[in-house]
PDB file of C-alpha atoms in Angstrom:
ATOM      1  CA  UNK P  26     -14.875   8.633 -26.801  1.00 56.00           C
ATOM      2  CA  UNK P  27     -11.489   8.741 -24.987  1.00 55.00           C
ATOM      3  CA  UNK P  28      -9.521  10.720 -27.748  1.00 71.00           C
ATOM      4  CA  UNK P  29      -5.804   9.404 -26.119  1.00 79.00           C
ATOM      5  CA  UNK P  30      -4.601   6.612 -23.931  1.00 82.00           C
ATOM      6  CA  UNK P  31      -1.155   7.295 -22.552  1.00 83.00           C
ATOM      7  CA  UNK P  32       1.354   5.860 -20.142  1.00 82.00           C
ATOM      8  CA  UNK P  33       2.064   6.962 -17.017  1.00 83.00           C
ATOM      9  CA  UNK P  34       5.166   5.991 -14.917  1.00 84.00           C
ATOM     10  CA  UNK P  35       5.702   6.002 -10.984  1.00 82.00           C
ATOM     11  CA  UNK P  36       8.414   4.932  -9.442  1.00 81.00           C
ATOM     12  CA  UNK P  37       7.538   2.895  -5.944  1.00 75.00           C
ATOM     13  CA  UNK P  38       9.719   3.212  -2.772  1.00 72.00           C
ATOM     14  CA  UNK P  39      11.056  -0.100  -3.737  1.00 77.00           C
ATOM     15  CA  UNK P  40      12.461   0.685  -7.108  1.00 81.00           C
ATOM     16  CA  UNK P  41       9.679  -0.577  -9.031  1.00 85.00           C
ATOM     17  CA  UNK P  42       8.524   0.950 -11.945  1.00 85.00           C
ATOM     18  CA  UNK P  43       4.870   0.877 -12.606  1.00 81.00           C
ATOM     19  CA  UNK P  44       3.334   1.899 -16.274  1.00 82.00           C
ATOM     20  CA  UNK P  45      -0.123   2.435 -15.742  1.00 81.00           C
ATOM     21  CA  UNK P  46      -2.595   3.386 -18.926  1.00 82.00           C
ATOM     22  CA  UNK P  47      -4.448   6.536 -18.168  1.00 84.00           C
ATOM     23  CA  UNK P  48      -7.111   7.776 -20.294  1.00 83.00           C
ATOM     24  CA  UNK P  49      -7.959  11.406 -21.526  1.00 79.00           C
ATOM     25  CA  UNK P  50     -11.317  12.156 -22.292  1.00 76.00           C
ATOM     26  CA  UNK P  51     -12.239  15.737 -21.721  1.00 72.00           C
ATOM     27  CA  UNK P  52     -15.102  17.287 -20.284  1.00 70.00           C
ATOM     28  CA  UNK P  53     -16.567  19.751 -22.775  1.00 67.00           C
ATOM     29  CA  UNK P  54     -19.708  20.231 -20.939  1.00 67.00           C
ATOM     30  CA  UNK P  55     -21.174  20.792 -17.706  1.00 65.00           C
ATOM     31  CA  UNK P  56     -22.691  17.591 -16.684  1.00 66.00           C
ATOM     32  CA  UNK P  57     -23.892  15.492 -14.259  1.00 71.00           C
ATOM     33  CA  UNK P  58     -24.210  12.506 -16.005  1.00 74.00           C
ATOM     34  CA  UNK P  59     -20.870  10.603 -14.662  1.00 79.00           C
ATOM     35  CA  UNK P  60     -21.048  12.150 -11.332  1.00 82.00           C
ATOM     36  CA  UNK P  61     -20.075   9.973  -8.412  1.00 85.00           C
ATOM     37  CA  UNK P  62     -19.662  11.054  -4.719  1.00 85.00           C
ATOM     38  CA  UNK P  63     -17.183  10.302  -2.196  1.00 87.00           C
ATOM     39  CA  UNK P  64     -17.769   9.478   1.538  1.00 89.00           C
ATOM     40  CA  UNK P  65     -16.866  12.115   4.034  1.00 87.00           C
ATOM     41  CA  UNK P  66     -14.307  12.232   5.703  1.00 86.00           C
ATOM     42  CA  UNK P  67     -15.698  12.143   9.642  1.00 89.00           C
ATOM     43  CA  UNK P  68     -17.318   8.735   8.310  1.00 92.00           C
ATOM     44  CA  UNK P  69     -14.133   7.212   8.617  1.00 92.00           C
ATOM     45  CA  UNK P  70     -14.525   8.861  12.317  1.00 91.00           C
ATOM     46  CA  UNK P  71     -17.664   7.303  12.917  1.00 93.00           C
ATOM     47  CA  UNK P  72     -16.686   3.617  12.087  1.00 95.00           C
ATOM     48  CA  UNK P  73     -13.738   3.805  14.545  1.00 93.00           C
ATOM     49  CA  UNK P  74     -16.770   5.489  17.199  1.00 92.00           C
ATOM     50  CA  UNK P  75     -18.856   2.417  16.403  1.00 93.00           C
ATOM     51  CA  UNK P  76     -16.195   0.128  16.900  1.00 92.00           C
ATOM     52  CA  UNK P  77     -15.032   1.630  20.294  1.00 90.00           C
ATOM     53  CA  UNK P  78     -18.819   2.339  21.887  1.00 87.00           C
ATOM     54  CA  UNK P  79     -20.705  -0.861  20.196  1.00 78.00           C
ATOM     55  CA  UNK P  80     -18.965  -3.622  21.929  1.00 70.00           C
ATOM     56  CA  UNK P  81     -20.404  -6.992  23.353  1.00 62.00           C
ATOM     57  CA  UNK P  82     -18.750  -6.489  26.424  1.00 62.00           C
ATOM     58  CA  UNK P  83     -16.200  -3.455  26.441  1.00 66.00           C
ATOM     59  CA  UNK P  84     -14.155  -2.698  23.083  1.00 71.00           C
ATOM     60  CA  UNK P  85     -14.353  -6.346  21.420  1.00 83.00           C
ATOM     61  CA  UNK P  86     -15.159  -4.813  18.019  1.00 90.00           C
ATOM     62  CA  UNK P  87     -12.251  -4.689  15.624  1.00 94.00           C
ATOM     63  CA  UNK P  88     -11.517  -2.358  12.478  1.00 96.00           C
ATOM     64  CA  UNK P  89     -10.848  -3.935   8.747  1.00 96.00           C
ATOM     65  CA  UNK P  90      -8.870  -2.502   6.115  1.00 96.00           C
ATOM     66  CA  UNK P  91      -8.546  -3.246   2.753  1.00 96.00           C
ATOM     67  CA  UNK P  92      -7.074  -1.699  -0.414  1.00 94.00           C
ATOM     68  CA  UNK P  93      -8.122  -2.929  -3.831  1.00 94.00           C
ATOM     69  CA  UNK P  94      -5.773  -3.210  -6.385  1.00 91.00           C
ATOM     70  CA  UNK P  95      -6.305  -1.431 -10.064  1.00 89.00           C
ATOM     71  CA  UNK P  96      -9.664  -1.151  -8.702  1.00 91.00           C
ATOM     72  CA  UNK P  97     -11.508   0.154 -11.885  1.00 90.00           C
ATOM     73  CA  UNK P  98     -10.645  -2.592 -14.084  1.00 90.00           C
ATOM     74  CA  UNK P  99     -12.831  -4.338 -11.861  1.00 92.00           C
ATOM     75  CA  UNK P 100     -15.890  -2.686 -13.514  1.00 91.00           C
ATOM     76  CA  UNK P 101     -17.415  -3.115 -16.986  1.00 90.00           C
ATOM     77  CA  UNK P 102     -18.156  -0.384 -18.852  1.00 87.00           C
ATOM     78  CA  UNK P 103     -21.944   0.417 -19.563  1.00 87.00           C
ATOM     79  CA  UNK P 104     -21.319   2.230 -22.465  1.00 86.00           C
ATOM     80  CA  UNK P 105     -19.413   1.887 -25.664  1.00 86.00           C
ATOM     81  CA  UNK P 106     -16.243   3.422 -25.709  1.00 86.00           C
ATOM     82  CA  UNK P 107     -13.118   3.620 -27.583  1.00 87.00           C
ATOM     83  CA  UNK P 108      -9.549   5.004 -27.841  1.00 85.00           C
ATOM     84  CA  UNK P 109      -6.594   5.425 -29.410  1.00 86.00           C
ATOM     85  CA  UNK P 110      -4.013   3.009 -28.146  1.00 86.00           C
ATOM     86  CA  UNK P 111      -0.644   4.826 -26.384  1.00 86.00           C
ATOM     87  CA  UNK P 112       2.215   5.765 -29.037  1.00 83.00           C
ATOM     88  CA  UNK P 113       4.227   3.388 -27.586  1.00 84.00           C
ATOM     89  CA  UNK P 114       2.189   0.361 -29.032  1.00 84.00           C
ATOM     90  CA  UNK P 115      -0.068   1.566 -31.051  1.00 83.00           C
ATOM     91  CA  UNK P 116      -1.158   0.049 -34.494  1.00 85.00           C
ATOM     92  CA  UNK P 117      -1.721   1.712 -37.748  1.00 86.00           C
ATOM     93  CA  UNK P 118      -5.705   1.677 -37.925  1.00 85.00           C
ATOM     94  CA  UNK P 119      -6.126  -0.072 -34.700  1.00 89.00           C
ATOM     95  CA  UNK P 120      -7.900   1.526 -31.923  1.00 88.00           C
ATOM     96  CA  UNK P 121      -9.077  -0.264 -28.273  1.00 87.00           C
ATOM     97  CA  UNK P 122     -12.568  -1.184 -28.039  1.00 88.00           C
ATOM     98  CA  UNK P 123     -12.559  -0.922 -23.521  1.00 88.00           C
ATOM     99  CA  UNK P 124     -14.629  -3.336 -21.455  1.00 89.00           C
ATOM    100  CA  UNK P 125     -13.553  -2.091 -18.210  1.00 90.00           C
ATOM    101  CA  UNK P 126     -13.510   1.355 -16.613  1.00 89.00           C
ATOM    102  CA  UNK P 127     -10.096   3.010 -17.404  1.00 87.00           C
ATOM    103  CA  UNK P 128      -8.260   5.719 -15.472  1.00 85.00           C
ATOM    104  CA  UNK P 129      -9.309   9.185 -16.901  1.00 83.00           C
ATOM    105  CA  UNK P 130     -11.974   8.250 -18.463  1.00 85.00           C
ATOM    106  CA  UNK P 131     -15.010  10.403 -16.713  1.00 84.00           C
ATOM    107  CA  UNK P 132     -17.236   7.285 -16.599  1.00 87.00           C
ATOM    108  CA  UNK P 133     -14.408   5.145 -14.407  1.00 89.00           C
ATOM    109  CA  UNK P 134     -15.632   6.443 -10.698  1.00 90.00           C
ATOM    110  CA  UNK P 135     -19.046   5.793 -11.242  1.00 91.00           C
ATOM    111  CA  UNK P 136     -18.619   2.165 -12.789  1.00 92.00           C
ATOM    112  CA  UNK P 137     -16.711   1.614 -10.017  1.00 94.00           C
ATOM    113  CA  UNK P 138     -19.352   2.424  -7.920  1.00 94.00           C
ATOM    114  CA  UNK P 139     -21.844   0.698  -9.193  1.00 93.00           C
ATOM    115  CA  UNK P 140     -19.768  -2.480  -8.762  1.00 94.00           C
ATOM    116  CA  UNK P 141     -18.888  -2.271  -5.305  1.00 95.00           C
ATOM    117  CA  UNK P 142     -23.205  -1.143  -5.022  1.00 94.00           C
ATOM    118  CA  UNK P 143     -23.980  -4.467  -6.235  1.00 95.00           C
ATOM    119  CA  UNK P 144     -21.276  -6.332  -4.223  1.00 96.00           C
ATOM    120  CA  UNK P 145     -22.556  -4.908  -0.618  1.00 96.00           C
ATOM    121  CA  UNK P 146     -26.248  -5.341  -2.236  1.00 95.00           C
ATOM    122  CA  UNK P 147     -25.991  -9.086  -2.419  1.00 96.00           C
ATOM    123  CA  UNK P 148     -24.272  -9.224   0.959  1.00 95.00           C
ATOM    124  CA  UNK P 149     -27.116  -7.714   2.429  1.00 94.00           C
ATOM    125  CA  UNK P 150     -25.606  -4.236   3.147  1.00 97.00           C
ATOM    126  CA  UNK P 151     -27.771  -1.073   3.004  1.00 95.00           C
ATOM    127  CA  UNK P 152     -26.197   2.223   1.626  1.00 94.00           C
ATOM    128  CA  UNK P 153     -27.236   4.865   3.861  1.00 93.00           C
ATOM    129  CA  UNK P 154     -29.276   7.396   2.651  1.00 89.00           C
ATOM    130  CA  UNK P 155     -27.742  10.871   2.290  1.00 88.00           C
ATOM    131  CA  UNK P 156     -24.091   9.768   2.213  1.00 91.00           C
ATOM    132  CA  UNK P 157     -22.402   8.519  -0.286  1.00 92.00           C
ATOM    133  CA  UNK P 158     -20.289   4.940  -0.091  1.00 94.00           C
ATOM    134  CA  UNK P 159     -21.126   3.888   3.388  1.00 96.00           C
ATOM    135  CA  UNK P 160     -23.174   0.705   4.051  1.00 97.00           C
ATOM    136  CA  UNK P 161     -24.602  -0.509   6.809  1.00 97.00           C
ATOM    137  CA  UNK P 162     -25.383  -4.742   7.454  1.00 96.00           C
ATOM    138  CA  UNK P 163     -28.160  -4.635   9.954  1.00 95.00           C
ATOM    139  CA  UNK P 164     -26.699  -9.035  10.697  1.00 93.00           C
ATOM    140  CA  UNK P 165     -23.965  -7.991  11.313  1.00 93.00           C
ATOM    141  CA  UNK P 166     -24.334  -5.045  13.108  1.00 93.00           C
ATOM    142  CA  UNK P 167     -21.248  -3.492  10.595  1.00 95.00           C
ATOM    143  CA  UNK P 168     -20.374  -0.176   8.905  1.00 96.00           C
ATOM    144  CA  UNK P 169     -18.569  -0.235   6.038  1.00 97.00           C
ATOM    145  CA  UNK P 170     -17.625   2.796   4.271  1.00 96.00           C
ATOM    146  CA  UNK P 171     -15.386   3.322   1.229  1.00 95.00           C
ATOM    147  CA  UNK P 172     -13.093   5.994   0.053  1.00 92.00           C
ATOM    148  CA  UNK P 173     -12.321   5.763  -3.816  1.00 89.00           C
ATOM    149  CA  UNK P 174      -9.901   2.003  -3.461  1.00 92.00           C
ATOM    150  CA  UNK P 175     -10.124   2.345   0.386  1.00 94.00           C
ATOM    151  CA  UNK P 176     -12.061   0.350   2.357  1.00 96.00           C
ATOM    152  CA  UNK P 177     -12.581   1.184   6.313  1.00 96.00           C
ATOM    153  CA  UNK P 178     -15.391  -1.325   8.255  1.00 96.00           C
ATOM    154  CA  UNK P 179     -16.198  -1.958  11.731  1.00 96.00           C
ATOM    155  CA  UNK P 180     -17.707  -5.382  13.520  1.00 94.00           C
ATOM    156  CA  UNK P 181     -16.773  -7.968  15.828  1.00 93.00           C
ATOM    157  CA  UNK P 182     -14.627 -10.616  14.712  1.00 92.00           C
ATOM    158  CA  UNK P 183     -16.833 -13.045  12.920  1.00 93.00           C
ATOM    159  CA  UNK P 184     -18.455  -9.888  11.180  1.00 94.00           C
ATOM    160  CA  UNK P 185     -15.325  -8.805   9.871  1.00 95.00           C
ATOM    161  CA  UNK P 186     -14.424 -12.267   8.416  1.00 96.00           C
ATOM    162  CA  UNK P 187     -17.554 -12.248   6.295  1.00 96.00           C
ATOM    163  CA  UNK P 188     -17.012  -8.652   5.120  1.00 96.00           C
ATOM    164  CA  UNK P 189     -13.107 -10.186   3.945  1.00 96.00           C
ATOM    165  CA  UNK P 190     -14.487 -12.981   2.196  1.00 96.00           C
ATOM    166  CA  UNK P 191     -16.919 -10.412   0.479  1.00 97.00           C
ATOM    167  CA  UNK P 192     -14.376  -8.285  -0.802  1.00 96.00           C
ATOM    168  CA  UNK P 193     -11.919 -10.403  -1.369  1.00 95.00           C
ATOM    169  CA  UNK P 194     -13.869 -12.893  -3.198  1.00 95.00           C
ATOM    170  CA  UNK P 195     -14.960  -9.382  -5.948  1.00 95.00           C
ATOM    171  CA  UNK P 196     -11.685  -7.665  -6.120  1.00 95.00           C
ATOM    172  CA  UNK P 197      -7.878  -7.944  -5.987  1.00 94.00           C
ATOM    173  CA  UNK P 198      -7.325  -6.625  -2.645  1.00 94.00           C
ATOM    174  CA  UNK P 199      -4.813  -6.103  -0.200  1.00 92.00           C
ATOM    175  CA  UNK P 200      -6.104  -6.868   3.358  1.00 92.00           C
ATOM    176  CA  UNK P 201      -4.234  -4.877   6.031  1.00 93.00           C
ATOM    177  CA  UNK P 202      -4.004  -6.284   9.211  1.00 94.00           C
ATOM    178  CA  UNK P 203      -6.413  -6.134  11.757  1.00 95.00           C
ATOM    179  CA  UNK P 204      -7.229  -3.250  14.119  1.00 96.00           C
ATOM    180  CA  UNK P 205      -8.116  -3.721  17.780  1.00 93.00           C
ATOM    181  CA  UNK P 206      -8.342  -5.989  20.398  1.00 91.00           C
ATOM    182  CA  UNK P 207      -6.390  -8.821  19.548  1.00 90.00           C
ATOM    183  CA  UNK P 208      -4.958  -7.638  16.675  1.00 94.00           C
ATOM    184  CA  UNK P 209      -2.373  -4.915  15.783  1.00 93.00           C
ATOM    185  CA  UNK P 210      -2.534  -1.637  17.588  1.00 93.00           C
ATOM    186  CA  UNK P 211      -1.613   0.686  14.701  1.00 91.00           C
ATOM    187  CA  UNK P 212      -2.784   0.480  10.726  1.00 93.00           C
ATOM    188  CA  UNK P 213      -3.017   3.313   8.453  1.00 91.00           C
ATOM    189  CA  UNK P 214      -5.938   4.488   5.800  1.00 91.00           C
ATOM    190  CA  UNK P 215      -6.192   7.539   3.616  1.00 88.00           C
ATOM    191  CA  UNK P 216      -2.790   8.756   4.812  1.00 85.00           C
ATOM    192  CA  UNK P 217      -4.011   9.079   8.469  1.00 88.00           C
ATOM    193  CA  UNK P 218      -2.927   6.566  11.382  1.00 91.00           C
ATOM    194  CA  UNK P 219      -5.130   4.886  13.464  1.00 93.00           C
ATOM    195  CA  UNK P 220      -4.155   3.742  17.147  1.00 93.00           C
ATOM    196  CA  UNK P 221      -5.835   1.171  19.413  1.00 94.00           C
ATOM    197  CA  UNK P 222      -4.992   0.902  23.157  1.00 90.00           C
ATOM    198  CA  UNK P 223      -6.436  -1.310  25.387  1.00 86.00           C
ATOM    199  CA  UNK P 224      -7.004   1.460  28.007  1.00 86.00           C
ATOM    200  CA  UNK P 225      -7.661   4.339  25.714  1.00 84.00           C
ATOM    201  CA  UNK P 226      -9.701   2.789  22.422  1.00 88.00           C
ATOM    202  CA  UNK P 227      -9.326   3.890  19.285  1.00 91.00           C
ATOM    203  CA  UNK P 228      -7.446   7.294  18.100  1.00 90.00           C
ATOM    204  CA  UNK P 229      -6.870   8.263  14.666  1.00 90.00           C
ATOM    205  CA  UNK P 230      -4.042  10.651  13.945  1.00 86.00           C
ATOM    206  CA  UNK P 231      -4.304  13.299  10.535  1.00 81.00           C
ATOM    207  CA  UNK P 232      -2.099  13.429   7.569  1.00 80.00           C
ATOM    208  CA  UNK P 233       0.948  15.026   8.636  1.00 79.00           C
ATOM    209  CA  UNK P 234       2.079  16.312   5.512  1.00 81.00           C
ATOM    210  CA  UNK P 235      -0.680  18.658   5.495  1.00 80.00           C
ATOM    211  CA  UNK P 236      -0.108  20.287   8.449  1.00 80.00           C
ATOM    212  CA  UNK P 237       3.880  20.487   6.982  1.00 82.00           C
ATOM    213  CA  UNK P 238       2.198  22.581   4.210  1.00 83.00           C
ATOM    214  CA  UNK P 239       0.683  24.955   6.603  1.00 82.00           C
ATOM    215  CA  UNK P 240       4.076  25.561   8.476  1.00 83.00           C
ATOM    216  CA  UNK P 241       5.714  26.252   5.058  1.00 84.00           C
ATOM    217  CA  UNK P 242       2.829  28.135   3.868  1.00 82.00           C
ATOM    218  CA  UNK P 243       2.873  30.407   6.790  1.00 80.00           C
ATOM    219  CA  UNK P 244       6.689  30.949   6.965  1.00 81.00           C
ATOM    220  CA  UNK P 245       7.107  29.801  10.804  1.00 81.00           C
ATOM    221  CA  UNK P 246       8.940  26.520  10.473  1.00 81.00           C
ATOM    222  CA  UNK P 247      12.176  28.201  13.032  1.00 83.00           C
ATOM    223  CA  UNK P 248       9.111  29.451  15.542  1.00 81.00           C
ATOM    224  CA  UNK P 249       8.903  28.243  19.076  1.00 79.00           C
ATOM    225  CA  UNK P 250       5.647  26.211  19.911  1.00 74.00           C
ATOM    226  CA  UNK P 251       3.045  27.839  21.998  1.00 71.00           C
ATOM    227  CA  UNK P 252       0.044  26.562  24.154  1.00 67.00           C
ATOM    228  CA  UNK P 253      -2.304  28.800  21.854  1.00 64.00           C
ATOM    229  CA  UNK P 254      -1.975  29.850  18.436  1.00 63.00           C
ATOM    230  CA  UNK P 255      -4.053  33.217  18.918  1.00 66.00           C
ATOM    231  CA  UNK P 256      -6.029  35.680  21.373  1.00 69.00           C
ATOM    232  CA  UNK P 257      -8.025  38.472  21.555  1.00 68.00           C
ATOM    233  CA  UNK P 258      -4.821  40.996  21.465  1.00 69.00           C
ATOM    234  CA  UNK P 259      -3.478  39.233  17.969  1.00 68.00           C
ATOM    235  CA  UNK P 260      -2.872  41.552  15.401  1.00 64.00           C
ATOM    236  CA  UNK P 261      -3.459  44.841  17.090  1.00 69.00           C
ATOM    237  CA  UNK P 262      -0.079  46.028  16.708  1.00 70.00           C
ATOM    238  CA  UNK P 263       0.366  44.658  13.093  1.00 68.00           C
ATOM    239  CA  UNK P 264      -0.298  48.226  11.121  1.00 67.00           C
ATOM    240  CA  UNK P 265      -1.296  46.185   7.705  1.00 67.00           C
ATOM    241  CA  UNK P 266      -3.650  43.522   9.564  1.00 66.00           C
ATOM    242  CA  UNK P 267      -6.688  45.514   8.199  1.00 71.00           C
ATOM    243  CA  UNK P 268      -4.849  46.560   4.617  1.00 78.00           C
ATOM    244  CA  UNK P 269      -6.570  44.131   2.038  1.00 83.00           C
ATOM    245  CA  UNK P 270      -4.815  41.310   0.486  1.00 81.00           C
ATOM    246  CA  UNK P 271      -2.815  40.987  -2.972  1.00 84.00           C
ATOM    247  CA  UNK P 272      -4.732  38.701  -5.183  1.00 87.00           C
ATOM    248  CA  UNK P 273      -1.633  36.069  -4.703  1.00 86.00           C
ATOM    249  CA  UNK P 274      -1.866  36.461  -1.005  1.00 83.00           C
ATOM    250  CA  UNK P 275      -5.471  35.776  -1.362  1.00 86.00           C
ATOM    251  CA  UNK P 276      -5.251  32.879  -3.436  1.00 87.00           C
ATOM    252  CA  UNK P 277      -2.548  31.125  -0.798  1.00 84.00           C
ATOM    253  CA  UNK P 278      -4.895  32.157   2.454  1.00 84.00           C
ATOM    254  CA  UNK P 279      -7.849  30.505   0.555  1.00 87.00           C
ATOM    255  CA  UNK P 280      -5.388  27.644  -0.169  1.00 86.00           C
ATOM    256  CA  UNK P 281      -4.327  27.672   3.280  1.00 84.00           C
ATOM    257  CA  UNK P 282      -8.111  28.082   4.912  1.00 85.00           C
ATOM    258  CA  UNK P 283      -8.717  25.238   3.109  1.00 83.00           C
ATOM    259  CA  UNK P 284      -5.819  23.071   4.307  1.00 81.00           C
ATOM    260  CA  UNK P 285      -7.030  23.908   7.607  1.00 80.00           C
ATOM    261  CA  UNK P 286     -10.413  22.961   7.308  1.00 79.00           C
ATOM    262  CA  UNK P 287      -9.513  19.638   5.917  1.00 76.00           C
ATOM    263  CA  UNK P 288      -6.851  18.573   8.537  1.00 73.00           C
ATOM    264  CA  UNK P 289     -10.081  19.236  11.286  1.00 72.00           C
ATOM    265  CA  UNK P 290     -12.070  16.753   9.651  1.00 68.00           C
TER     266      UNK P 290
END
């Protein structure tokens, strides 16, 4: 039982407001029950590999984007669950009986799962074993891969008009343009750019604002750029190089090695 719903305001670069009801339903035990996995990052690496190595004749393949809107009301609930409504219109006595997955409510991921399972299921797509939300379509030659509300595939043209008529005829999407040959040369998914060139292929660029965080972190935003960050001879004349670190100055390299590792992906 979701114990609250609330509502939760963001403000869009346009000026909109958006009220969106989040639930919160707290996990009192360790439990893997609700769990649902999330693909990879590189996967998104190896659609835009397929699409530049697997072409007909050169790079004819194209890369599909598509961005579902409120994309767990999309999936009914498989349990019974209810909440109290938010303070703002709330009823005395009343609480919300929810057929569809809500935000915050530890069930809502793996609902949506199952739901976009059974959508690639019937469209003959295969989820690959060993890695969670990416399908393959052995027609169509296609990977598909999914990233929470983010969708990222990979086929030729025809291919990719089948995989928008699957998704669009399940979910509320928004359907970026197209990426390659043909289409547009630049699109964007999960924060990170991705180029197309007719001489060069396919590039993909990382979230900037990460590496923005590492320059702040690391207190060298004035410093001058250099070919090499390091070499052997770094930190031999730095006397407390070898000292041990503060717990807070452990906690922010941690937080930093972290960073690091996931800008590389």
């Amino acid at each position: 039982m979701a114990r609250t719903v609330k509502l939760k305001d963001s403000r869009k670069a346009s000026g909109i407001v958006r009220s969106r009801c989040v639930g919160r339903q707290y996990n009192v035990e360790s439990s893997s029950e609700f769990f649902a996995g999330t693909a990879p990052l590189p996967m998104v690496k190896l659609v835009l590999s397929r699409a530049a190595s697997r072409g007909r004749n050169g790079i004819t393949r194209a890369i599909g984007i598509h961005d579902i809107q409120v994309a767990f009301f999309h999936a009914t609930l498989p349990i019974l669950l209810y909440c109290w409504p938010p303070r703002e219109i709330k009823r005395d006595g009343w609480m919300w009986r929810l057929n569809k997955a809500l935000y915050g409510t530890r069930i809502a991921s793996q609902a949506f799962q199952t739901k976009v399972r059974e959508m690639y299921s019937a469209h003959t797509f295969y989820e690959l074993k060993g890695v969670p939300c990416a399908f393959y379509c052995p027609e169509l030659d296609s990977l598909s891969v999914h990233h929470g509300d983010d969708f990222i595939s990979e086929a030729e043209s025809e291919g990719l008009d089948t995989i928008d008529r699957m998704i669009e005829g399940n979910f509320a999407t928004k359907t970026q343009p197209r990426i390659g040959p043909g289409y547009s040369s630049y699109g964007a998914v999960l924060n990170r750019t991705i180029l197309f060139n007719d001489k060069i292929g396919y590039a993909i660029l990382p979230d900037c604002r990460h590496s923005a965080k590492l320059v702040e972190l690391c207190e060298v935003e004035k410093a001058k750029p250099a070919p090499t960050p390091s070499s052997r001879a770094t930190g031999k004349s730095d006397r407390m190089a070898l000292e041990p670190l503060t717990d807070e100055a452990s906690f922010w390299y941690r937080s930093g090695s972290g960073t690091l590792r996931y800008v590389s992906e």
